[in-house]
Coordinates of C-alpha atoms and ligand atoms in Angstrom, one line a residue:
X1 CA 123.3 134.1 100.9
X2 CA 120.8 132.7 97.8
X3 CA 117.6 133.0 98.3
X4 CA 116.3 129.3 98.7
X5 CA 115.5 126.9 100.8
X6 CA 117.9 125.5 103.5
X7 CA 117.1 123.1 106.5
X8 CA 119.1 122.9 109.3
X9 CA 117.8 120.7 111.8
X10 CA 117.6 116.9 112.5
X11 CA 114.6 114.4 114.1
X12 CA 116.7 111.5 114.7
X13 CA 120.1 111.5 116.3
X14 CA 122.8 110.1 115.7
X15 CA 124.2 106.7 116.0
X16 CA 126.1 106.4 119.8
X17 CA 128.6 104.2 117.5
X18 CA 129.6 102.8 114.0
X19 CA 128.2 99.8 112.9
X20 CA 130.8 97.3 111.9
X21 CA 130.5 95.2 109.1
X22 CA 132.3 92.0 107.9
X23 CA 132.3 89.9 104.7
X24 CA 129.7 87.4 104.2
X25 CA 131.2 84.5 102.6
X26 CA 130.2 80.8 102.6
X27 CA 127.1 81.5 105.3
X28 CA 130.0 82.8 107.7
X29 CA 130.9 86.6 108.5
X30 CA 134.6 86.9 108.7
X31 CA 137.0 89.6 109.0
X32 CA 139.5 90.2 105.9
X33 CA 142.6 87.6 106.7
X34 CA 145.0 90.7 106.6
X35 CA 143.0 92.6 109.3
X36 CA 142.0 95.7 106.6
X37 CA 139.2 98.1 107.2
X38 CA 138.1 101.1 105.7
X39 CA 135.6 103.6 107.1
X40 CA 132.9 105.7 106.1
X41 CA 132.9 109.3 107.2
X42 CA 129.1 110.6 106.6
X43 CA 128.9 113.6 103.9
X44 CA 126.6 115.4 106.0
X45 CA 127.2 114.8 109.8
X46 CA 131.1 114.1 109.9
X47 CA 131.1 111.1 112.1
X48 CA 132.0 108.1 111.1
X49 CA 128.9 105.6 109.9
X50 CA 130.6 102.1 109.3
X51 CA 133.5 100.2 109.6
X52 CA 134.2 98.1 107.1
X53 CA 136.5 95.2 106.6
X54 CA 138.4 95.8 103.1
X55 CA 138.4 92.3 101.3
X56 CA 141.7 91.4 98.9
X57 CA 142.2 88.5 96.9
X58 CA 141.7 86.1 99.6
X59 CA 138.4 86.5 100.5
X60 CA 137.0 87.5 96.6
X61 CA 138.9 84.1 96.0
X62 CA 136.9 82.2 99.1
X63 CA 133.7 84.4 97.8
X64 CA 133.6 83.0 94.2
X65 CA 134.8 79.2 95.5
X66 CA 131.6 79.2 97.6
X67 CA 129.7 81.0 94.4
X68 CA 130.9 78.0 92.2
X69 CA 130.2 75.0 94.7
X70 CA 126.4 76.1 95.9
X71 CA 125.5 76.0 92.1
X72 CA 127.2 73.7 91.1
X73 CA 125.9 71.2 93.7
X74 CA 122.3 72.4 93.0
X75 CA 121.4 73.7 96.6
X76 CA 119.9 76.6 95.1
X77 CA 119.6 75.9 90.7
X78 CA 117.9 72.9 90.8
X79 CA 115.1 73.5 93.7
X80 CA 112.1 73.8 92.1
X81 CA 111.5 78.2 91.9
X82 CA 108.0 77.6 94.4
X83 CA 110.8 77.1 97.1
X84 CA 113.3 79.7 95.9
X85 CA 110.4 82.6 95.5
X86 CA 109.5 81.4 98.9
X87 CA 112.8 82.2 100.3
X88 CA 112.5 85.8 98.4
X89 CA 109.2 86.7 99.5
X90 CA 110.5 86.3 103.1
X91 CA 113.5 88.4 102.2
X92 CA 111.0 91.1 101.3
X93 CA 109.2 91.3 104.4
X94 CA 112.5 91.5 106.4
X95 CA 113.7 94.1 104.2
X96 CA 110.0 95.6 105.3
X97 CA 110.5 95.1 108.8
X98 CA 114.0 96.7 109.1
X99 CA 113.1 99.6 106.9
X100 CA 114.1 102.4 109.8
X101 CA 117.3 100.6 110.6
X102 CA 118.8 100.2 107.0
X103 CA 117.4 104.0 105.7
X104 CA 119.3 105.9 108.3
X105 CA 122.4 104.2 107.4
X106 CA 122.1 104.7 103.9
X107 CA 120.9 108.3 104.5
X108 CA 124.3 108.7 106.7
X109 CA 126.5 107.0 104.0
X110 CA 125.2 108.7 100.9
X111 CA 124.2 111.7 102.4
X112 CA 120.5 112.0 101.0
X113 CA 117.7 112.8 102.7
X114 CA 115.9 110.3 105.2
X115 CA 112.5 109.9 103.7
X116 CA 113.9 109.6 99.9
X117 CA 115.8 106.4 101.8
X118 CA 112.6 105.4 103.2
X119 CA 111.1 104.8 100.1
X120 CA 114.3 103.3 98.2
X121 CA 114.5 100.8 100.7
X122 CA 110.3 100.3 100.7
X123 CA 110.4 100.0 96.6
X124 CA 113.2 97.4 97.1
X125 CA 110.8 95.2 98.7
X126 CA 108.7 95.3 95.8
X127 CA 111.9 94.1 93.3
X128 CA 111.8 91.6 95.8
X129 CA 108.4 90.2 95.6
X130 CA 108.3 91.0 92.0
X131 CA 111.2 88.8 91.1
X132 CA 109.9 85.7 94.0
X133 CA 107.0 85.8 90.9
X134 CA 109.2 85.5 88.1
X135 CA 111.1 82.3 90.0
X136 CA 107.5 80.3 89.3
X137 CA 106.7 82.0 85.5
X138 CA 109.8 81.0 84.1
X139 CA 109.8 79.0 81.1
X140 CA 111.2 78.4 77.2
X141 CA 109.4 77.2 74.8
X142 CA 108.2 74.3 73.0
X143 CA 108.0 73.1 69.1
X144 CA 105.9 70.4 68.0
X145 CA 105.9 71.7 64.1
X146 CA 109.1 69.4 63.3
X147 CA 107.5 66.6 61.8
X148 CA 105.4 63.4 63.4
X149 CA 109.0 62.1 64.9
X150 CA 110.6 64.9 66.3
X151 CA 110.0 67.4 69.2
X152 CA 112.1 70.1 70.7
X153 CA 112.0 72.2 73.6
X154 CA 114.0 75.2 74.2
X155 CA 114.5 75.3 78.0
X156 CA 115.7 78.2 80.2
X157 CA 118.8 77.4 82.4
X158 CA 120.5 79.9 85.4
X159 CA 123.3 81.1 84.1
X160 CA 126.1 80.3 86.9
X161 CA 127.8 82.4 89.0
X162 CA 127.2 86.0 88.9
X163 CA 129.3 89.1 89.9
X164 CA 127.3 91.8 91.4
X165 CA 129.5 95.3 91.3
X166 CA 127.2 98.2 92.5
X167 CA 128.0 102.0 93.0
X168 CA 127.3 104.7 95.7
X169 CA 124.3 106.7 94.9
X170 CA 121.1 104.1 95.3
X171 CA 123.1 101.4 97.1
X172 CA 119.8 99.3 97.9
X173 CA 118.1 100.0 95.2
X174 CA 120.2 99.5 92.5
X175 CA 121.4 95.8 94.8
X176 CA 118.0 95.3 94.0
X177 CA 117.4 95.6 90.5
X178 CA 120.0 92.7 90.6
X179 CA 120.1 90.4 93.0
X180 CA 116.6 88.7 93.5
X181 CA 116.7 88.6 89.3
X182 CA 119.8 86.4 89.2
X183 CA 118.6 84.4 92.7
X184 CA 115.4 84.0 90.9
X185 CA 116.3 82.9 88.1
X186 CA 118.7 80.2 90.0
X187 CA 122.0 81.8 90.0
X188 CA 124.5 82.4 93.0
X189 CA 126.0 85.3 93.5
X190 CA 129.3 87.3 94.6
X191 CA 128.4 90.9 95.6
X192 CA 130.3 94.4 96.0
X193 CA 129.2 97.3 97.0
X194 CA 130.5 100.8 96.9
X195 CA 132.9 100.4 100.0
X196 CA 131.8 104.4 100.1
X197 CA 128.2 102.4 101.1
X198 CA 128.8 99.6 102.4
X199 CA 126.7 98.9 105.0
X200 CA 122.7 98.3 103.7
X201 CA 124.2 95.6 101.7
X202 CA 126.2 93.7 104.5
X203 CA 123.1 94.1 106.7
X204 CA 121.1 92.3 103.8
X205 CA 122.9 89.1 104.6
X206 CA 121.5 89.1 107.9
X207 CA 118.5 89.1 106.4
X208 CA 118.9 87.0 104.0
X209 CA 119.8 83.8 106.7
X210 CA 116.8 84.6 108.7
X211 CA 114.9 83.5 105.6
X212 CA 116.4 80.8 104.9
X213 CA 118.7 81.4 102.0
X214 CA 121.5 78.5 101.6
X215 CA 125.1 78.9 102.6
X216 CA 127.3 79.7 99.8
X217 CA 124.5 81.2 97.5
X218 CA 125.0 85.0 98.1
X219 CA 128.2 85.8 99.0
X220 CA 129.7 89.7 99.8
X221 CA 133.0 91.1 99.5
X222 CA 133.4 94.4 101.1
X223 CA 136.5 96.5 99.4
X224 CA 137.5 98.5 96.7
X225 CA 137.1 97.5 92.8
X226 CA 140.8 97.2 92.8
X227 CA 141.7 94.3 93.6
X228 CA 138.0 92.6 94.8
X229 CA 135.7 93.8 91.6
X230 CA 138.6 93.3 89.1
X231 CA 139.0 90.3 90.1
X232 CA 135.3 89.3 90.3
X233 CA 135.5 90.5 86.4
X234 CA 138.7 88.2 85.9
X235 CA 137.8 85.2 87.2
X236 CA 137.2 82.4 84.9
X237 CA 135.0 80.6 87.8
X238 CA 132.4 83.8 87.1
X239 CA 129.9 83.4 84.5
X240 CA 128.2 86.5 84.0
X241 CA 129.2 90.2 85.7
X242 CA 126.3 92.8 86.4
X243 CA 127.9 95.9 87.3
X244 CA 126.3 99.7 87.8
X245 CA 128.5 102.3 88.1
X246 CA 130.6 104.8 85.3
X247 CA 131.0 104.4 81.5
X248 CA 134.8 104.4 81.9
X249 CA 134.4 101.5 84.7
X250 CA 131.8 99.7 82.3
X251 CA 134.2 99.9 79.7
X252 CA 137.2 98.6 82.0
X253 CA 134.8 95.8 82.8
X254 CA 133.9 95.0 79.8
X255 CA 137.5 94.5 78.1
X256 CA 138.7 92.6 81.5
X257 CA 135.5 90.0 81.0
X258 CA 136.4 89.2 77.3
X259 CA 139.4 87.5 78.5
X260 CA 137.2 84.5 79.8
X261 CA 134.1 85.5 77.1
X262 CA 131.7 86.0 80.4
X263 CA 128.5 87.6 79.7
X264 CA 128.9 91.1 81.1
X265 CA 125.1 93.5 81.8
X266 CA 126.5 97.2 82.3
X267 CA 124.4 100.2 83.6
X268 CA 126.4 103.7 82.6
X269 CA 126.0 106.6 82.5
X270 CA 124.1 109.6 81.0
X271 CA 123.3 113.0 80.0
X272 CA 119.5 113.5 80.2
X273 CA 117.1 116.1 78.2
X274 CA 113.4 116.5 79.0
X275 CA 112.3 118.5 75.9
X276 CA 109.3 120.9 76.5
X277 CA 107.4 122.1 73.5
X278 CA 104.9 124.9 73.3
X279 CA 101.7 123.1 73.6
X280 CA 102.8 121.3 77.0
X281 CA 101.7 122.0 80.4
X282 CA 104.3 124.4 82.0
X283 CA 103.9 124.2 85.7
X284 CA 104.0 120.0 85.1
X285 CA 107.0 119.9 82.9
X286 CA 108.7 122.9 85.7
X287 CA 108.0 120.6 88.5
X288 CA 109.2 117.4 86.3
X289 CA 112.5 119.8 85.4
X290 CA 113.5 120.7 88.9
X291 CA 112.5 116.9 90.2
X292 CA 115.0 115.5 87.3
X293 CA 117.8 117.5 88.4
X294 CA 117.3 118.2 92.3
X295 CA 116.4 114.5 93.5
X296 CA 119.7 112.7 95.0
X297 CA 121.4 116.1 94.3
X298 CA 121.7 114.9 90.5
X299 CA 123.7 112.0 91.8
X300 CA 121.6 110.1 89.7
X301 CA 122.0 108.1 86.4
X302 CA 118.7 109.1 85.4
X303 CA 119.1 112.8 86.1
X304 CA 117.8 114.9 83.5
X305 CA 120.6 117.8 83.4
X306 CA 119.8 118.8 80.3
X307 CA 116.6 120.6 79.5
X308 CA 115.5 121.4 75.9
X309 CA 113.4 124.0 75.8
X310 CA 111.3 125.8 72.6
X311 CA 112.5 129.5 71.7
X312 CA 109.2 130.7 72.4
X313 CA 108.6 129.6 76.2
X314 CA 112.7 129.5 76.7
X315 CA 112.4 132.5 79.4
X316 CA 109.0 132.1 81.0
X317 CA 109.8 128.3 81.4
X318 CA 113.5 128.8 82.8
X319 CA 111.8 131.5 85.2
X320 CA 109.6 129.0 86.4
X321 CA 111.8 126.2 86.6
X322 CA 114.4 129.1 88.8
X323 CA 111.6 130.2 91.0
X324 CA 110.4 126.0 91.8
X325 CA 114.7 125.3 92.3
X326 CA 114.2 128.4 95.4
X327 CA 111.8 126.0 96.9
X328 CA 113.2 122.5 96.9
X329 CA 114.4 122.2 100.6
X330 CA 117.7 121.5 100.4
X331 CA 119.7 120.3 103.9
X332 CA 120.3 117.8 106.8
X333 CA 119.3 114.8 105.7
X334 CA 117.9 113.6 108.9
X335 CA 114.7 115.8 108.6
X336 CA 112.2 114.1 107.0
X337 CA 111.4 117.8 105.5
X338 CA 114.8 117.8 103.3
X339 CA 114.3 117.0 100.0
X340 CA 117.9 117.6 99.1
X341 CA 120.6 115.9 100.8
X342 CA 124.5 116.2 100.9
X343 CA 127.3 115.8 97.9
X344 CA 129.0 112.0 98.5
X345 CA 132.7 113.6 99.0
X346 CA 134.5 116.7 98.6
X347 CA 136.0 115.6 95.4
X348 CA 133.1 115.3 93.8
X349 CA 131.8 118.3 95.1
X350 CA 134.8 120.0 93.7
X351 CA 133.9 118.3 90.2
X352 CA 130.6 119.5 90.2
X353 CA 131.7 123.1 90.7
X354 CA 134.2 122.7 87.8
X355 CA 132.2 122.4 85.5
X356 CA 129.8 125.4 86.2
X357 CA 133.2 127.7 86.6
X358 CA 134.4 126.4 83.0
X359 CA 131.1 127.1 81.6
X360 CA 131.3 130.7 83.0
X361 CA 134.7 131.5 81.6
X362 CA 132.8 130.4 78.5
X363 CA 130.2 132.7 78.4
X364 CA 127.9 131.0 80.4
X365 CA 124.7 132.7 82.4
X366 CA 124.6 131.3 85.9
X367 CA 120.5 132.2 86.4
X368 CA 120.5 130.4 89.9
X369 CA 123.3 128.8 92.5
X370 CA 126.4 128.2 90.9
X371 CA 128.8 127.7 94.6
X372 CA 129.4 125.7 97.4
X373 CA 126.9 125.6 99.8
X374 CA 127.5 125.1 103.7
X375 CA 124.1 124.6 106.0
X376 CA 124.7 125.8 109.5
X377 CA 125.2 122.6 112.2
X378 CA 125.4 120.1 109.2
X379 CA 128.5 120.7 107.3
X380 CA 129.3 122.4 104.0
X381 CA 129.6 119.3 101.5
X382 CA 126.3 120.4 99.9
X383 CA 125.9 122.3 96.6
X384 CA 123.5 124.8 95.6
X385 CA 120.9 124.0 93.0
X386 CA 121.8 125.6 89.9
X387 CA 120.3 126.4 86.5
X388 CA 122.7 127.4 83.9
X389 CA 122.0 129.3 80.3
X390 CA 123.2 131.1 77.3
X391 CA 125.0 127.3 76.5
X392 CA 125.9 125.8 73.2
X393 CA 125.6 121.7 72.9
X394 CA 129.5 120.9 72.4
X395 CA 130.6 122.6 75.8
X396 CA 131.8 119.8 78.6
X397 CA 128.9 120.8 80.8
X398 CA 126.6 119.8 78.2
X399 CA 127.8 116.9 77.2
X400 CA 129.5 115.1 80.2
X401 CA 127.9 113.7 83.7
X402 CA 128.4 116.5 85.7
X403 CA 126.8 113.9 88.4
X404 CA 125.1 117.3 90.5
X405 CA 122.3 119.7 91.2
X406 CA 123.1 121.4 87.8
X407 CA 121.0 122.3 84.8
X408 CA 121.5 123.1 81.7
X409 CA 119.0 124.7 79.5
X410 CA 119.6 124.6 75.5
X411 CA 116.5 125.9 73.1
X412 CA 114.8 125.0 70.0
X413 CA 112.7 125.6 67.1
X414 CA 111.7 122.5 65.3
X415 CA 111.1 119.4 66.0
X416 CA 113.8 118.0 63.9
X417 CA 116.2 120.5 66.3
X418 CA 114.8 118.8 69.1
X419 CA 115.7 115.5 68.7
X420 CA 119.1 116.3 66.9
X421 CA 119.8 117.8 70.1
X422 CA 118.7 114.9 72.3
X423 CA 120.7 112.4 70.2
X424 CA 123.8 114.8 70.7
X425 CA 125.7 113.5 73.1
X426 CA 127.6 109.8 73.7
X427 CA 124.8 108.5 76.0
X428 CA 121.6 106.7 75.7
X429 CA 119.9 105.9 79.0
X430 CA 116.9 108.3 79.3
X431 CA 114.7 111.0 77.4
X432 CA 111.7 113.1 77.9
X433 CA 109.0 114.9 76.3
X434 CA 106.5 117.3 77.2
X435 CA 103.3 118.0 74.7
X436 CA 99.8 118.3 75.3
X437 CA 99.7 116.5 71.3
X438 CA 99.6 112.8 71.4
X439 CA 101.5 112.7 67.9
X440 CA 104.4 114.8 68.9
X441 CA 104.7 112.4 72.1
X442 CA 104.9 109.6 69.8
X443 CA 107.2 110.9 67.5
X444 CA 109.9 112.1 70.0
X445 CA 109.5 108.6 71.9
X446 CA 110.2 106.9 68.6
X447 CA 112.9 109.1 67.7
X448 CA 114.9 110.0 70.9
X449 CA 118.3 107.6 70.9
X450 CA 117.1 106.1 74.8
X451 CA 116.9 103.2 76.5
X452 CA 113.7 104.9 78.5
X453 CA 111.3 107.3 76.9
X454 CA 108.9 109.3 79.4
X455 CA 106.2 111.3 77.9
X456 CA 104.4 114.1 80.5
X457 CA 106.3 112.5 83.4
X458 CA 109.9 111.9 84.4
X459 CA 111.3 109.0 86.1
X460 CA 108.8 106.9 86.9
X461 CA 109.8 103.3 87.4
X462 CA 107.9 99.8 88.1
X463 CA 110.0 96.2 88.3
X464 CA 107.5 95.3 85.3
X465 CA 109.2 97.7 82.9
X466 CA 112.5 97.2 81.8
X467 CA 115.5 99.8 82.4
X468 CA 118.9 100.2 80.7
X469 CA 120.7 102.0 78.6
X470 CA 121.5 102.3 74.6
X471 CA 125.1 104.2 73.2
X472 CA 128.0 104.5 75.8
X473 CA 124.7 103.6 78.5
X474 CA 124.9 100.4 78.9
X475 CA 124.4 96.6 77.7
X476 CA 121.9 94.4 78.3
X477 CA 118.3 95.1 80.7
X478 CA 117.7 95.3 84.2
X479 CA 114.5 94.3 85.7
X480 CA 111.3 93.6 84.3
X481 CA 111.1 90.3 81.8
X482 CA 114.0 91.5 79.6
X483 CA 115.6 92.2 82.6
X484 CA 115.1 88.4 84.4
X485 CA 116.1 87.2 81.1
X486 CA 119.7 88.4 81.2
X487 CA 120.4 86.1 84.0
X488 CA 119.0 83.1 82.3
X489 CA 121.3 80.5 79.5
X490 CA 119.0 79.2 76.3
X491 CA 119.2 75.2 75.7
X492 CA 117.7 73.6 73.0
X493 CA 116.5 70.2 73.8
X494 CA 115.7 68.4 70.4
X495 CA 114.0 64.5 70.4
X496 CA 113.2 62.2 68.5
X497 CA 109.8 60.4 69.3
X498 CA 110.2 56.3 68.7
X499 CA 113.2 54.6 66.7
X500 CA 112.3 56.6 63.5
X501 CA 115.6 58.1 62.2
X502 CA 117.2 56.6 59.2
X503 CA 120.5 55.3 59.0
X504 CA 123.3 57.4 58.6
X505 CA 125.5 54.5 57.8
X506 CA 124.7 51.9 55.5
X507 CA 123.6 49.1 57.0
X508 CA 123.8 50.3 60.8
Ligands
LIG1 P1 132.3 103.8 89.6 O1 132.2 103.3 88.2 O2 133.5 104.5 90.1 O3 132.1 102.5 90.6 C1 131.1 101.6 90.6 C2 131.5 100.3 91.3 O4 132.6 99.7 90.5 C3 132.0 100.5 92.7 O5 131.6 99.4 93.5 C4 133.6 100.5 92.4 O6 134.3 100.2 93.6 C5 133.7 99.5 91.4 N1 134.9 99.5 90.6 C6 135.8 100.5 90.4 N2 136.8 100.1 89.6 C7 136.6 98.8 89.3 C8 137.3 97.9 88.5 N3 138.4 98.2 87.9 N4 136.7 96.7 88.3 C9 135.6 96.3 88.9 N5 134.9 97.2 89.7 C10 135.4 98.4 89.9 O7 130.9 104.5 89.8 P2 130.4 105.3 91.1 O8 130.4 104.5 92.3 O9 131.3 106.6 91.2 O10 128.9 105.7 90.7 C11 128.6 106.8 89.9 C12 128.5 106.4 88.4 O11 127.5 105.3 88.3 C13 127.9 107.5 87.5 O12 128.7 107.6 86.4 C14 126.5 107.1 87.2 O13 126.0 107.5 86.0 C15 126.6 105.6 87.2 N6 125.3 105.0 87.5 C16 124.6 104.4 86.5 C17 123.3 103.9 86.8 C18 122.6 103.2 85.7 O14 121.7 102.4 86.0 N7 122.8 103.4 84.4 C19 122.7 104.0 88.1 C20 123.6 104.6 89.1 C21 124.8 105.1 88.8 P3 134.9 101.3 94.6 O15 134.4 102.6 94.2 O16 134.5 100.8 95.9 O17 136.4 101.2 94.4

């Protein structure tokens, strides 16, 4: 057995039954019209979490119809935003309220660890109240520079109807980088979640009629993205798709979408490096290493799997960043102890364990983990946490998501080396760099091909700052202003003041 740290047992129990969820469609749950479910066997416990109605054409049809009709009547896009950020704020506090009731079942359908849902579903909240503010900020601008008889005003319009297509590993979070921008901005919506995590989302439409939302102005299909979020892509009666899941979904997304010319915002993938100079503090940048790779089991966009490290601290620093992995608590998920929960299914956890076996028949150095790892009473879709050396940058594990607990460590000597290392690879999403010299920071940041720069710190997020990705990444900006923005159409509004213009005609 490796030498780390495993926990077995569980503080809550677990549910007596599944929780059975249904579209949301028009103000109205209803089953799918063909009678389909699917259900949701938890990565870590076995049982089953959810049953799901599986939505087909019919009811991402009856979804978008509803979309279409509660903008395009105004019930929601032409209330002033004081009464729409009203209707968010209350969202929030429900969200608040039922923050026990929606982290266990995301914790049982993704398989990570109880308090780490605790706080996705708290920092939701925020996104929440953060975008109820943006709903009263909005504006466009004006120009009165034209000349005595002319003014124009460039006004900021919802865009329409927006598809919503989100993936399995931050189900609530990741809704709510989304949704609240594009209600806030006065959009409706058709949503899909993962149907491997469906239910925090259907449960938000409960909440979401206790404060007051309209009928028909956030609507969720439950299903797979064949037929329900190809279709939600298709359709010409969508304006504008946000979707978060893979590159080679994004770019599927992306070619169905130019058949009606909708605006599409994509969040990819990506292949991480934190790059830790000399000068920087060790023991931080360790920490930030194994936090980057551990957290959600490296089921996470964001996951820096890739650490750059200079030749002169490679060993002592991989040491470290070995010895902190031993300690990370990896287990049930129901202990609030467990900072490392279960792999989503066994397919993936198959993937993840590919790569590390390729990179061995490579030449690879396995340092920690590298296997399987089964925790007693809980089940054995869990992997250990792995740190991986003696790499060069073209190998697969390198380059591609490997989506798990797995590290790899490259070296350096120069700067230059750095960042050519950094920029290696066919994503852009996120980048970090560790130096005690302010000019080093600076230059990295302004060099490293990323949609996100950190400097002495990794992953920290606020709904001010904007997030998204540059390369095979992403498209556009979630959250923040840049992010609010992307749900919002320009119109120029030009005017002239009094009878003034001169005739174009002669003698009009
Ligand atoms: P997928 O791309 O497989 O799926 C994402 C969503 O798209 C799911 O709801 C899926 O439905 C749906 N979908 C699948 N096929 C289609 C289609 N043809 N048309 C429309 N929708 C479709 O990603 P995963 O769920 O596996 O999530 C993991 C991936 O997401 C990783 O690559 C990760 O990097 C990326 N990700 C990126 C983030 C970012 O912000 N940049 C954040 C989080 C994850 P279903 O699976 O139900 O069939």
């Amino acid at each position: 057995m490796l030498d780390m740290t495993v926990i077995t047992d569980a503080e809550i129990a677990l549910p007596a039954e599944p929780v059975a969820l249904q579209h949301f469609i028009d103000g109205t749950w209803v089953d799918s019209a063909d009678g389909a479910v699917s259900e949701r066997v938890s990565p870590s416990h076995g049982v089953v979490v959810s049953r799901a109605a599986q939505g087909g054409e019919t009811e991402t049809e009856a979804a978008i119809t509803a979309a279409r009709a509660a903008f395009d009547d105004g019930r929601w896009s032409r209330i002033p935003g004081k009464e729409r950020a009203a209707v968010l704020l209350k969202v929030a506090d429900l969200i608040e309220q039922h923050t026990e009731r929606l982290a266990v079942l995301e914790t049982l359908e993704s398989g990570k660890p109880i308090n780490q849902s605790r706080g996705e579903v708290g920092g939701a909240a925020d996104l929440w109240r953060y975008a109820a503010s943006l709903a009263r900020t909005v504006h466009g601008d004006s120009l009165n520079t034209l000349g005595d008889d002319m003014v124009a005003m460039v006004l900021k319009e919802p865009i329409g109807v927006v598809s919503i297509i989100t993936p399995w590993n931050f189900p609530f979070w990741i809704l709510s980088q989304k949704l609240p921008f594009a209600l806030a901005a006065g959009c409706t919506c058709v949503v899909k979640p993962s149907e491997m995590t469906p239910s925090t989302t259907a449960l938000l439409a409960e909440l979401m009629v206790e404060a007051g939302m309209p009928a028909g102005v956030c609507n969720i299909v439950l299903g797979y993205g064949m037929p329900v979020g190809s279709l939600m892509t298709s359709h010409a009666d969508v304006d504008m798709v946000s979707f978060t899941g893979s590159t080679a979904v994004g770019k599927k997304i992306s070619q169905i979408a130019s058949g009606t010319l909708k605006k599409i915002a994509l969040e990819l993938g990506g292949k991480n490096a934190q790059v830790v100079f000399p000068d920087a503090d060790l023991d931080a940048a360790a920490d930030a290493v194994a936090f980057g790779v551990h957290f959600n089991v490296g089921q996470c966009c964001n996951s820096s799997s890739r650490v750059i490290v200079h030749k002169d601290i490679a060993d002592a620093f991989t040491t470290k960043v070995v010895e902190l992995s031993r300690r990370v608590a990896y287990g049930n998920p129901l202990n609030p102890d467990t900072q490392v929960g279960a792999i989503v299914t066994p397919e993936h956890q198959a993937k993840i364990d590919g790569y590390v076996q390729e990179a061995i028949a490579e030449g690879a150095d396995v340092r920690l983990g590298g296997a399987p790892l089964e925790v007693e009473g809980v089940g054995s879709q869990f992997y250990q946490p792995t740190v991986v050396t003696r790499l060069t940058s073209s190998m697969r594990i390198v380059q591609e998501e490997v989506f798990g607990p797995v590290l790899s460590v490259l070296t350096f000597k120069t700067l230059d080396e750095a960042i050519a290392l950094t920029n290696d690879s066919v994503y852009g999403l996120s980048a970090g760099g560790w130096s005690n010299d302010v000019h080093t920071c600076l230059a990295f940041a302004r060099r490293a091909e990323a949609g996100t720069v950190w400097t002495n710190t990794w992953m920290d997020g606020y709904p001010e700052v904007a997030f998204g990705g540059m390369k095979q990444s992403g498209q556009g900006r979630e959250i923040g202003r840049y992010g609010f923005e992307e749900f919002l159409e320009v119109k120029s509004v030009v005017m002239r003041v009094g009878r003034t213009r001169a005739p174009w005609v002669n003698g009009s």
